[in-house]
Amino acid sequence: MKVLVMNAGSSSLKYQLYDMRDETVLASGRVERIGMDSSIVTHEVPGHPEVRDVSEILDHVTAVKRVADMIVHPSHGVLKDIKEIDAVGHRVVHGGEVFKESVLVTQEVKLEIRKLFDLAPLHNPAHMMGITAVEANLPDVPQAVVFDTAFHQTMPQTAYLYPIPTVLYRRHKIRRYGFHGTSHHYVSDQAAEVLGKPLASIKMISCHIGNGASITAIQGGKSVDTSMGLTPLEGLMMGTRSGDLDPAIVPFTMNKEELTLSEVNSMLNKHSGLLAISGISSDMREIVQAMDEGDRNAQLAFDMYTYRMRKYIGAYAAAMNGVDAIVFTAGVGENSERLRAAVCKGLTFLGVELDTFLNSEHSKSARIISTADSKVQVLVVPTNEELLIARDTYKLVKEQSNK
Amino acid sequence: MTVRKVGVVGIGTMGQGIAEMLAYKGLEVLVIEESSEKMAHAIEMIEHSLDKQIEKWALTQAEKKLVLNRIHTADKLSDMAQCELVIETITEDLNNKIKVFEEIDQYCSPDVILASNTSTLSLTELASATKYPERVIGLHFIHPVSKIDLVEIVRGLKTSEDTFNRTKHFVEEIIQKKGIMVFESPGFVTSRLICLHINEALHVLEEGVATADDIDRAMRVGYSFQYGPFEMADRFGLDSVLAALEIMFREYGELKYRPSIVLKKMVRAGHLGVKTGVGFFKYDKDGDRL
């Protein structure tokens, strides 16, 4: 069974082709600059050099067609016939309150995704274009959608409601949704496997620390709280996003600086976080380097970043009345031993004891980095959202064909 | 048909705003101006405007680069043949505009929409200079273009339904502004109402009823205008306000459109508002009030 995983953006499209018999990646790639006369398709087959092709790709339908052409290409293709693809799985950012798990695409599902355009105006319309483009190119292939928000739908009302007039929740569905759900879900499964314990018995805090960052409290395999909210702006300090702040700062600043709504939005999303405090970069590697060279602002940015992470871990340990495992994942979480060390240093009261040697080891596999005596296990688990999308898609399509 | 490349003919204050807004929305923009000095100045002004937005956190350096990369300069009108839509935005002079329309009409294939940003002149008259008058339409943007989400879509006598529908789609779906349909008439809706508002404020000032500052404050605080009539006129350019009033006075023949003497005097003195640093009030290089 071959599953194509797709992540469609407004002017880009990323894909992976999986052979689900052994979960290997047969090919992967991306289409960039869709809508231009010089769009770039980059296609890679493991063990072979990357292939690049520049041509005019004006819409997603053509983009998917080019991807299909690459996959069956006589020299760098991996399939003889595009009909060998059994299913396509899409990443969709916002599933609202309707989608609590991955589903097969139907007319009703498409309608619901459309209804959610309001909540994810930058993402959901692009995902929809991806879905219709696959329909146009591969009309008989079943498609599934996997939502970034679905994993967090298990949160109780106490966690997902905001203490503001409830009419806003009823009218506009203003509540906490949380994001990176696919990643938190995937790493929690992996972590339980590494720990050799049933997920149901573990209180876990997973830290997805990349360009965007979120922390999730996972009890018995279910998300019970997460740091991102209605939008991905809430929670941790991030590369260019502010994360939590006093909401009164927004009208106060708008008034003082005569800012419009879109200006203040852009300020909080693109001009804040590590970039704002360090004045150097939004990239943690560059922050650490500058810090080592004695840059005080970089040091401050790093300290604020890790301090805010620690506060969330403390809060979620309290929310679950304890914690058995802390998991680090995504770009920064997987690669920055400095960040992990700084966060864990102040968590000894919880019984966290980091093994400095294990923490400094570089590896691509899921592993424990706390000492044997540590009361709380600390893990690094590389995330793989695409694989989870492929697995969900495979499962859904198989279930349907068994019916 | 989707629009990917838009031509902008004439790149003064409005042309700059239109080109910058189109590029910000992700469209390729081809601009043309009569001299290379004017062109260089215009590009500099667009950069300056983007820098001001970065200061206000509205843009990032990377986004500024992307916007500028989408603005290309042309050196002859025939280059406009590459565009799916051409917007003319030269100064409000009927004869010059007619010349431009005559020329681009020859270069652009008949399905290309030719739009004018005129606020007071007759679309029908401009269209009559072309072989395909049904593809001529008015697109009246309001200054500052990047912030004001309203466009008057103006139908001349011969503008076709198809041209109107495609233009409306462009305005509402591609550049995401509100489009209102107006039929050709001097000043349309916005210029007609706002110029009368400014002209009446000038009469109030002339009669010594209140100071310019107080008149502005009254309208700003009392009726939620962002700027009072005088600062508004300074920002439009007093010469443009005068030109609009004169055209409307001529066309309608009604006294209420007759430009105030104070306005004429200030234009003659070269006090044109923000662009010369002095009008009813004084402004710095960035256009902020001193």
XYZ file of C-alpha atoms in Angstrom:
693
model
C 0.000 0.000 0.000
C 1.428 3.390 -1.069
C 0.336 6.564 0.710
C 1.123 10.081 -0.452
C 1.301 12.657 2.340
C 0.698 16.235 1.386
C 1.053 19.591 3.127
C -0.337 22.334 0.924
C 0.406 25.991 1.638
C -0.856 28.998 -0.303
C 2.149 29.022 -2.645
C 3.929 25.792 -1.742
C 3.288 22.089 -1.440
C 5.359 19.476 0.393
C 4.971 15.750 -0.177
C 6.229 12.354 0.968
C 5.434 9.021 -0.620
C 5.314 6.137 1.866
C 5.344 2.414 1.335
C 3.199 1.365 4.284
C 4.406 -2.236 4.313
C 7.565 -1.113 6.107
C 6.825 2.618 6.519
C 9.744 3.624 4.306
C 9.838 6.899 2.411
C 10.038 6.162 -1.325
C 10.336 9.788 -2.361
C 9.806 13.249 -0.975
C 9.912 16.799 -2.228
C 8.301 20.174 -2.491
C 6.863 22.623 -4.979
C 7.672 26.264 -4.279
C 6.469 29.563 -5.771
C 3.139 28.211 -7.021
C 1.450 30.956 -9.029
C 4.657 32.159 -10.684
C 6.264 31.544 -14.033
C 9.387 30.196 -12.309
C 8.062 27.617 -9.865
C 10.530 25.114 -8.486
C 9.889 21.415 -7.990
C 12.449 19.629 -5.831
C 12.192 15.854 -5.781
C 14.322 13.472 -3.763
C 14.587 9.710 -3.748
C 16.586 8.354 -0.786
C 20.100 7.426 -1.913
C 19.901 9.532 -5.083
C 20.800 13.149 -5.749
C 18.046 15.753 -5.594
C 16.261 16.634 -8.853
C 15.190 20.243 -9.465
C 12.885 21.472 -12.162
C 11.899 25.073 -12.837
C 8.739 25.725 -14.839
C 5.519 27.705 -14.827
C 3.064 26.348 -12.247
C 0.118 28.648 -11.891
C -2.124 26.677 -9.557
C -2.288 23.726 -7.182
C -3.842 21.451 -9.804
C -0.756 21.853 -11.986
C 1.476 21.515 -8.921
C -0.040 18.128 -8.037
C 0.249 17.091 -11.667
C 3.975 17.907 -11.618
C 4.400 15.913 -8.408
C 2.638 12.955 -10.044
C 4.895 13.325 -13.106
C 7.974 13.248 -10.870
C 6.759 10.143 -9.044
C 6.310 8.170 -12.275
C 9.232 9.767 -14.152
C 11.196 7.116 -16.151
C 14.575 8.075 -14.651
C 13.964 9.562 -11.183
C 10.465 8.240 -10.544
C 9.656 5.475 -8.057
C 6.354 4.120 -9.394
C 5.446 2.731 -12.823
C 1.934 4.057 -12.767
C 0.370 6.801 -10.667
C -2.537 4.379 -10.009
C -0.209 2.582 -7.573
C -0.925 5.366 -5.062
C -3.656 3.951 -2.838
C -4.437 6.978 -0.724
C -3.489 10.597 -0.091
C -3.298 12.099 3.396
C -3.396 15.860 3.950
C -2.242 17.952 6.848
C -4.927 20.451 7.852
C -4.136 23.062 10.501
C -7.577 23.758 11.896
C -10.207 21.152 12.601
C -12.247 23.326 14.962
C -14.510 21.509 17.380
C -15.935 19.232 14.711
C -12.907 17.082 14.014
C -11.686 15.144 17.000
C -9.709 12.710 14.877
C -8.530 12.120 11.323
C -11.267 11.402 8.759
C -11.697 10.416 5.135
C -12.555 13.286 2.813
C -16.240 13.451 1.884
C -18.476 16.226 0.618
C -19.525 17.002 4.229
C -15.941 17.034 5.464
C -14.972 19.523 2.779
C -17.890 21.723 3.743
C -16.813 21.679 7.396
C -13.212 22.564 6.505
C -14.575 25.487 4.508
C -16.589 26.644 7.515
C -13.328 26.807 9.451
C -11.682 29.268 7.034
C -12.513 32.017 9.511
C -10.443 30.441 12.275
C -7.406 29.672 10.088
C -7.549 32.165 7.217
C -3.929 31.601 6.192
C -3.925 27.824 6.262
C -7.248 26.081 5.707
C -7.987 27.663 2.278
C -4.589 26.457 1.036
C -5.195 22.926 2.371
C -8.534 22.935 0.583
C -6.804 23.819 -2.695
C -4.518 20.835 -2.120
C -7.494 18.518 -1.628
C -9.325 19.702 -4.752
C -6.096 19.528 -6.762
C -5.661 15.865 -5.807
C -9.297 15.213 -6.732
C -8.660 16.720 -10.147
C -5.529 14.669 -10.771
C -6.346 11.394 -9.011
C -10.151 11.289 -9.028
C -10.505 7.736 -7.718
C -7.987 7.841 -4.908
C -9.389 8.112 -1.379
C -8.118 11.060 0.653
C -7.830 11.599 4.382
C -7.311 14.738 6.454
C -5.268 14.900 9.654
C -5.763 17.969 11.841
C -3.228 19.844 13.971
C -5.959 20.585 16.494
C -7.608 17.150 16.722
C -5.336 15.674 19.415
C -6.232 18.526 21.781
C -9.985 17.963 21.480
C -9.785 15.821 24.628
C -9.085 18.911 26.772
C -11.735 19.492 29.453
C -13.800 22.671 29.437
C -11.821 23.980 32.409
C -8.755 24.048 30.184
C -10.187 25.152 26.870
C -12.514 27.975 27.875
C -11.294 31.533 28.374
C -12.773 33.509 31.280
C -14.503 36.040 28.995
C -18.237 36.452 28.200
C -19.453 33.005 27.157
C -21.505 34.503 24.348
C -18.197 34.884 22.483
C -17.666 31.143 22.667
C -21.198 30.458 21.474
C -21.141 33.030 18.686
C -17.608 32.754 17.366
C -16.243 29.556 18.938
C -13.554 31.536 20.740
C -11.746 28.957 22.887
C -8.405 27.213 23.195
C -7.777 24.793 20.329
C -4.022 24.215 20.517
C -1.749 23.250 17.641
C 1.124 20.850 16.785
C -1.327 18.114 17.833
C 0.008 15.585 15.351
C 3.505 16.068 16.745
C 2.491 15.897 20.417
C 0.476 12.783 19.631
C 3.313 11.099 17.750
C 6.035 11.816 20.337
C 3.872 10.744 23.257
C 3.320 7.346 21.604
C 7.038 7.015 20.890
C 8.021 8.097 24.397
C 5.777 5.460 25.973
C 7.427 2.849 23.792
C 10.922 3.954 24.825
C 9.869 3.958 28.480
C 8.337 0.522 28.068
C 5.190 1.544 29.932
C 1.581 1.735 28.842
C 0.642 5.274 27.797
C -2.435 5.070 30.010
C -0.265 5.058 33.125
C 1.974 8.036 32.250
C 1.695 11.741 33.083
C 3.705 13.377 30.350
C 4.654 16.912 29.349
C 5.705 17.211 25.711
C 7.617 20.260 24.510
C 7.438 20.884 20.756
C 10.130 23.534 20.385
C 10.711 24.673 16.825
C 10.176 28.008 15.142
C 6.745 27.894 16.703
C 6.644 26.274 20.125
C 4.004 24.674 22.304
C 3.821 22.519 25.415
C 1.150 19.921 26.091
C 0.099 18.145 29.265
C -0.716 14.546 28.334
C -2.410 12.300 30.864
C -3.097 8.689 29.953
C -2.288 9.455 26.316
C -4.802 12.304 26.121
C -4.097 16.004 25.810
C -5.488 17.701 28.918
C -4.037 21.166 28.341
C -1.806 22.897 25.816
C -0.093 26.264 25.640
C -1.285 27.515 22.246
C -4.806 28.867 22.194
C -7.308 30.176 19.671
C -4.287 30.949 17.471
C -0.643 29.823 17.589
C 0.334 33.112 19.271
C -0.432 32.110 22.857
C 1.845 30.302 25.267
C 5.605 30.091 25.044
C 7.936 32.799 23.823
C 8.897 31.807 20.243
C 11.271 32.833 17.452
C 9.284 35.899 16.400
C 6.053 35.454 18.403
C 5.505 36.961 21.824
C 3.543 34.158 23.448
C 1.681 35.057 26.673
C 1.336 38.693 27.599
C -1.097 40.965 29.405
C -3.930 41.385 26.867
C -4.265 45.031 27.926
C -0.870 45.660 26.276
C -2.612 45.385 22.902
C -5.051 48.335 23.209
C -2.509 50.298 25.253
C 0.178 50.000 22.548
C -2.301 50.601 19.729
C -3.268 53.840 21.390
C 0.245 55.036 22.264
C 1.841 54.151 18.918
C -1.254 54.766 16.775
C -1.156 51.230 15.408
C -3.793 49.568 13.271
C -5.059 46.051 13.945
C -2.887 44.531 11.249
C 0.179 46.383 12.531
C -0.256 45.169 16.077
C -0.929 41.668 14.771
C 2.260 41.715 12.759
C 4.191 43.148 15.719
C 3.180 40.264 17.985
C 3.612 37.545 15.358
C 6.665 38.672 13.395
C 8.585 41.233 15.433
C 8.531 39.748 18.935
C 9.979 36.739 20.759
C 13.688 35.890 20.537
C 14.140 38.372 17.689
C 12.771 41.303 19.682
C 14.716 40.653 22.873
C 18.049 39.661 21.303
C 17.866 42.150 18.449
C 19.908 39.546 16.567
C 17.900 36.628 15.318
C 14.867 34.428 15.742
C 17.070 31.333 15.372
C 18.090 29.612 18.601
C 21.457 28.521 17.149
C 22.428 32.117 16.468
C 21.190 33.178 19.907
C 23.353 30.561 21.628
C 26.364 31.537 19.547
C 25.965 35.248 20.322
C 25.431 34.410 23.983
C 28.717 32.493 24.026
C 30.411 35.507 22.506
C 29.198 37.526 25.463
C 26.169 39.252 23.967
C 23.960 40.311 26.873
C 20.759 40.683 24.914
C 21.143 37.192 23.486
C 21.682 35.897 27.019
C 18.546 37.690 28.177
C 16.536 36.276 25.268
C 17.741 32.754 26.051
C 17.026 33.147 29.769
C 13.530 34.489 29.160
C 12.809 31.718 26.675
C 13.866 28.899 28.995
C 12.314 30.574 32.051
C 8.945 30.695 30.332
C 9.256 27.031 29.312
C 10.025 26.076 32.894
C 6.988 27.969 34.162
C 4.747 26.016 31.782
C 6.276 22.691 32.797
C 5.680 23.597 36.449
C 2.114 24.614 35.690
C 1.339 21.398 33.834
C 2.936 19.262 36.544
C 0.509 21.004 38.908
C -2.381 20.577 36.450
C -1.835 16.801 36.404
C -0.777 16.573 40.060
C 2.573 15.160 39.022
C 4.685 14.317 36.022
C 6.469 11.101 35.015
C 8.142 12.171 31.795
C 9.185 15.324 29.984
C 9.684 15.031 26.216
C 11.609 17.413 23.968
C 10.934 17.443 20.242
C 11.091 19.489 16.986
C 14.038 21.510 15.606
C 15.248 23.218 18.767
C 13.949 20.636 21.231
C 15.733 17.793 19.430
C 18.995 19.610 18.740
C 19.717 22.148 21.460
C 21.314 20.426 24.441
C 21.880 23.900 25.914
C 18.177 24.640 25.929
C 17.308 21.281 27.479
C 19.987 21.700 30.147
C 18.851 25.218 31.008
C 15.194 24.184 31.295
C 15.880 21.101 33.403
C 18.356 22.856 35.697
C 15.553 24.570 37.580
C 13.303 21.527 37.778
C 15.235 19.540 40.375
C 12.441 20.160 42.908
C 10.259 17.924 40.730
C 12.908 15.218 40.847
C 14.370 15.924 37.394
C 17.987 14.879 37.063
C 19.498 15.332 33.645
C 22.407 13.097 32.604
C 24.847 15.607 31.089
C 26.531 12.974 28.965
C 23.307 11.535 27.533
C 21.990 15.048 26.954
C 25.043 16.003 24.902
C 24.928 12.916 22.677
C 23.745 13.525 19.135
C 21.385 10.927 17.758
C 18.416 10.669 15.446
C 16.582 8.138 17.588
C 14.221 8.510 20.523
C 16.164 8.282 23.783
C 16.189 8.932 27.517
C 18.534 11.714 28.673
C 17.860 11.690 32.430
C 19.898 9.726 34.987
C 18.840 6.276 36.135
C 17.846 7.770 39.525
C 15.817 10.634 38.132
C 12.235 10.523 39.433
C 11.054 12.174 36.226
C 12.267 10.706 32.949
C 13.475 13.204 30.369
C 13.422 12.158 26.708
C 14.328 13.442 23.294
C 11.974 12.098 20.620
C 12.395 13.224 16.997
C 8.973 14.129 15.694
C 7.582 12.782 12.437
C 4.228 14.324 11.632
C 4.257 13.007 8.064
C 4.534 9.418 9.245
C 1.599 9.850 11.596
C -0.450 11.347 8.742
C 0.511 8.354 6.572
C -0.434 5.916 9.335
C -3.809 7.559 9.985
C -4.564 7.654 6.268
C -3.570 4.024 5.834
C -5.707 2.971 8.797
C -8.785 4.890 7.609
C -8.571 3.576 4.058
C -8.037 0.015 5.243
C -10.992 0.205 7.616
C -13.195 1.459 4.824
C -12.198 -1.244 2.385
C -12.902 -3.875 5.067
C -16.456 -2.615 5.467
C -8.878 34.910 -16.272
C -6.691 35.540 -13.263
C -4.589 38.644 -12.953
C -0.915 38.119 -12.163
C 0.776 41.134 -13.673
C -0.589 44.661 -13.447
C 0.705 47.719 -15.269
C 0.752 51.089 -13.522
C 1.141 54.059 -15.860
C 2.312 57.183 -14.040
C 3.804 56.844 -10.617
C 3.029 59.960 -8.614
C 1.509 59.786 -5.129
C -1.396 57.559 -6.170
C 0.678 55.437 -8.557
C 3.217 54.735 -5.820
C 0.510 53.720 -3.387
C -1.193 51.493 -5.956
C 2.067 49.814 -7.064
C 3.124 49.173 -3.466
C -0.272 47.756 -2.492
C -0.420 45.466 -5.552
C 3.097 44.137 -4.898
C 2.262 43.623 -1.234
C -0.733 41.528 -2.293
C 1.635 39.275 -4.261
C 1.084 40.596 -7.781
C 3.842 41.396 -10.245
C 3.756 45.107 -11.054
C 5.128 46.872 -14.103
C 5.460 50.642 -13.630
C 6.233 53.365 -16.126
C 6.908 57.091 -15.726
C 7.861 59.752 -18.267
C 11.408 60.340 -17.013
C 13.947 58.082 -15.338
C 14.505 60.703 -12.590
C 10.823 60.628 -11.679
C 10.917 56.847 -11.719
C 13.944 56.714 -9.429
C 12.261 59.158 -7.079
C 9.066 57.076 -7.060
C 10.900 53.859 -6.225
C 12.723 55.705 -3.463
C 9.389 56.912 -2.091
C 7.987 53.368 -2.133
C 11.052 52.141 -0.233
C 10.601 54.951 2.224
C 6.967 54.050 2.709
C 7.892 50.391 3.322
C 10.555 51.461 5.838
C 7.943 53.490 7.677
C 5.795 50.383 7.877
C 8.693 48.354 9.253
C 9.067 50.999 11.965
C 5.410 50.387 12.787
C 6.061 46.610 12.847
C 3.650 46.120 9.959
C 6.344 44.562 7.746
C 9.610 42.658 8.125
C 12.814 43.332 6.168
C 12.259 40.098 4.232
C 8.731 41.152 3.279
C 10.002 44.552 2.146
C 12.480 42.848 -0.167
C 9.756 40.614 -1.601
C 7.512 43.618 -2.256
C 10.286 45.569 -3.984
C 11.299 42.553 -6.062
C 7.792 42.395 -7.498
C 7.932 45.979 -8.781
C 9.529 46.152 -12.233
C 10.130 49.236 -14.309
C 9.256 49.577 -17.970
C 10.725 52.139 -20.342
C 8.123 52.110 -23.081
C 4.346 51.884 -23.068
C 4.406 48.879 -25.391
C 5.801 46.810 -22.465
C 2.318 47.018 -20.956
C 1.331 44.287 -23.402
C 2.616 41.753 -20.804
C -0.053 42.762 -18.284
C -3.568 41.448 -17.742
C -4.687 44.773 -16.295
C -3.306 48.267 -16.773
C -4.106 51.101 -14.365
C -3.476 54.634 -15.586
C -2.706 57.083 -12.796
C -1.089 60.159 -14.400
C -2.125 63.694 -13.355
C -5.751 64.714 -13.923
C -5.403 66.130 -17.419
C -7.887 64.883 -19.972
C -5.728 65.320 -23.068
C -2.720 63.548 -21.596
C -4.906 60.715 -20.368
C -6.518 60.351 -23.780
C -3.057 60.034 -25.324
C -2.114 57.270 -22.900
C -5.329 55.347 -23.576
C -4.922 55.693 -27.321
C -1.446 54.198 -27.087
C -1.967 51.315 -24.670
C -5.104 50.362 -26.574
C -2.877 49.537 -29.536
C -0.398 47.433 -27.561
C -2.660 45.412 -25.260
C -4.776 42.559 -26.564
C -8.543 43.271 -26.423
C -9.145 41.145 -23.302
C -6.791 43.272 -21.203
C -8.694 45.636 -18.925
C -7.670 49.274 -19.164
C -8.497 51.176 -16.002
C -8.105 54.797 -15.030
C -7.664 56.063 -11.492
C -9.304 59.343 -12.415
C -11.529 60.825 -9.745
C -13.328 63.420 -11.826
C -12.806 62.924 -15.555
C -15.163 61.162 -17.937
C -14.455 57.465 -18.510
C -16.661 57.533 -21.569
C -14.489 60.221 -23.070
C -11.301 58.265 -22.310
C -12.875 55.124 -23.740
C -13.848 56.897 -26.934
C -10.153 57.286 -27.719
C -9.794 53.493 -27.928
C -10.816 50.820 -30.417
C -12.277 48.654 -27.636
C -14.189 51.040 -25.338
C -15.978 48.110 -23.651
C -12.782 47.150 -21.795
C -12.231 50.616 -20.302
C -13.262 51.093 -16.680
C -12.510 53.340 -13.717
C -10.699 52.123 -10.610
C -10.674 54.976 -8.163
C -8.420 54.189 -5.203
C -8.273 56.390 -2.147
C -5.097 57.715 -0.552
C -3.333 56.115 1.360
C -4.006 53.121 -0.883
C -2.470 50.474 1.393
C -4.676 51.496 4.318
C -7.996 52.412 2.723
C -9.922 49.333 1.691
C -12.361 51.044 -0.645
C -12.298 51.282 -4.425
C -14.893 52.948 -6.620
C -15.416 50.811 -9.698
C -16.651 53.251 -12.310
C -18.697 52.248 -15.323
C -18.484 54.374 -18.408
C -21.305 54.322 -20.934
C -19.749 51.507 -22.957
C -18.044 49.491 -20.213
C -19.141 45.872 -20.719
C -20.706 43.644 -18.079
C -17.786 41.251 -18.460
C -15.215 44.002 -17.872
C -17.117 45.119 -14.780
C -17.394 41.584 -13.375
C -13.732 40.808 -13.928
C -12.720 44.099 -12.350
C -14.989 43.507 -9.368
C -13.483 40.051 -8.926
C -10.007 41.579 -9.047
C -10.895 44.176 -6.418
C -12.710 41.903 -3.999
C -10.910 38.570 -4.379
C -7.383 39.401 -5.463
C -6.572 42.643 -3.683
C -9.303 42.134 -1.076
C -10.802 45.589 -0.970
C -14.446 46.627 -0.897
C -15.620 47.680 -4.328
C -18.621 49.942 -4.829
C -20.173 50.304 -8.245
C -20.661 53.849 -9.437
C -21.829 55.175 -12.761
C -19.794 57.831 -14.423
C -20.408 61.253 -12.934
C -17.870 63.951 -12.053
C -16.303 63.179 -8.667
C -18.239 59.885 -8.367
C -19.273 59.481 -4.729
C -16.132 59.931 -2.650
C -14.432 62.923 -4.298
C -17.709 64.768 -4.747
C -18.660 64.510 -1.092
C -15.235 65.017 0.423
C -14.262 67.972 -1.797
C -17.484 69.749 -0.888
C -16.734 69.024 2.760
C -13.264 70.586 2.402
C -14.585 73.530 0.402
C -17.259 74.266 3.010
C -14.637 74.093 5.775
C -12.659 76.704 3.799
C -15.676 78.989 3.728
C -16.093 78.562 7.486
C -12.445 79.510 7.886
C -12.752 82.512 5.540
C -15.739 83.798 7.464
C -13.656 83.740 10.622
C -16.031 81.384 12.400
C -13.263 79.198 13.821
C -9.557 78.461 13.387
C -8.339 75.693 11.064
C -7.107 73.732 14.055
C -10.457 73.949 15.826
C -12.448 73.092 12.703
C -10.278 70.001 12.254
C -10.627 69.038 15.899
C -14.412 69.472 15.745
C -14.771 67.024 12.878
C -12.158 64.592 14.212
C -13.390 64.357 17.773
C -17.014 65.151 17.097
C -17.653 62.948 14.096
C -14.875 60.329 14.226
C -13.057 61.510 11.119
C -9.469 60.294 11.148
C -8.337 63.716 9.909
C -10.191 67.023 9.899
C -10.955 68.681 6.521
C -7.751 70.782 6.448
C -5.302 68.045 7.328
C -7.179 65.824 4.896
C -6.712 68.418 2.139
C -3.028 68.731 3.056
C -2.654 64.984 2.712
C -4.486 64.795 -0.643
C -2.481 67.758 -1.952
C -4.199 71.153 -2.218
C -3.541 71.234 -5.969
C -5.446 67.968 -6.423
C -8.371 69.245 -4.347
C -8.420 72.456 -6.408
C -8.262 70.548 -9.699
C -11.141 68.287 -8.631
C -13.308 71.214 -7.557
C -12.608 73.092 -10.776
C -13.609 70.140 -12.928
C -16.792 69.598 -10.920
C -17.600 73.328 -11.034
C -17.234 73.244 -14.799
C -19.190 70.043 -15.278
C -22.089 70.719 -12.906
C -22.046 74.509 -13.261
C -23.226 74.851 -9.698
C -21.825 77.493 -7.366
C -21.355 75.101 -4.495
C -18.413 73.552 -6.347
C -16.644 76.884 -6.883
C -13.231 76.549 -5.211
C -12.612 78.824 -2.253
C -10.311 81.813 -2.846
C -8.080 80.745 0.065
C -7.486 77.398 -1.620
C -6.489 79.048 -4.907
C -4.174 81.439 -3.117
C -2.408 78.645 -1.258
C -1.899 76.610 -4.408
C -0.462 79.666 -6.168
C 1.932 80.130 -3.252
C 3.075 76.528 -3.614
C 1.677 75.528 -0.208
C 0.402 72.195 -1.442
C 0.281 70.331 1.865
C 2.296 67.285 2.947
C 4.216 67.002 -0.325
C 5.715 70.491 0.024
C 5.937 70.373 3.806
C 3.438 73.178 4.275
C -0.267 73.606 3.661
C -2.738 74.513 6.359
C -0.302 72.858 8.753
C 3.413 72.013 8.640
C 4.834 68.528 8.042
C 8.219 66.846 8.282
C 9.845 64.750 5.542
C 7.963 61.646 6.685
C 4.648 63.429 6.392
C 4.153 63.588 10.150
C 2.581 66.775 11.421
C 4.964 69.139 13.199
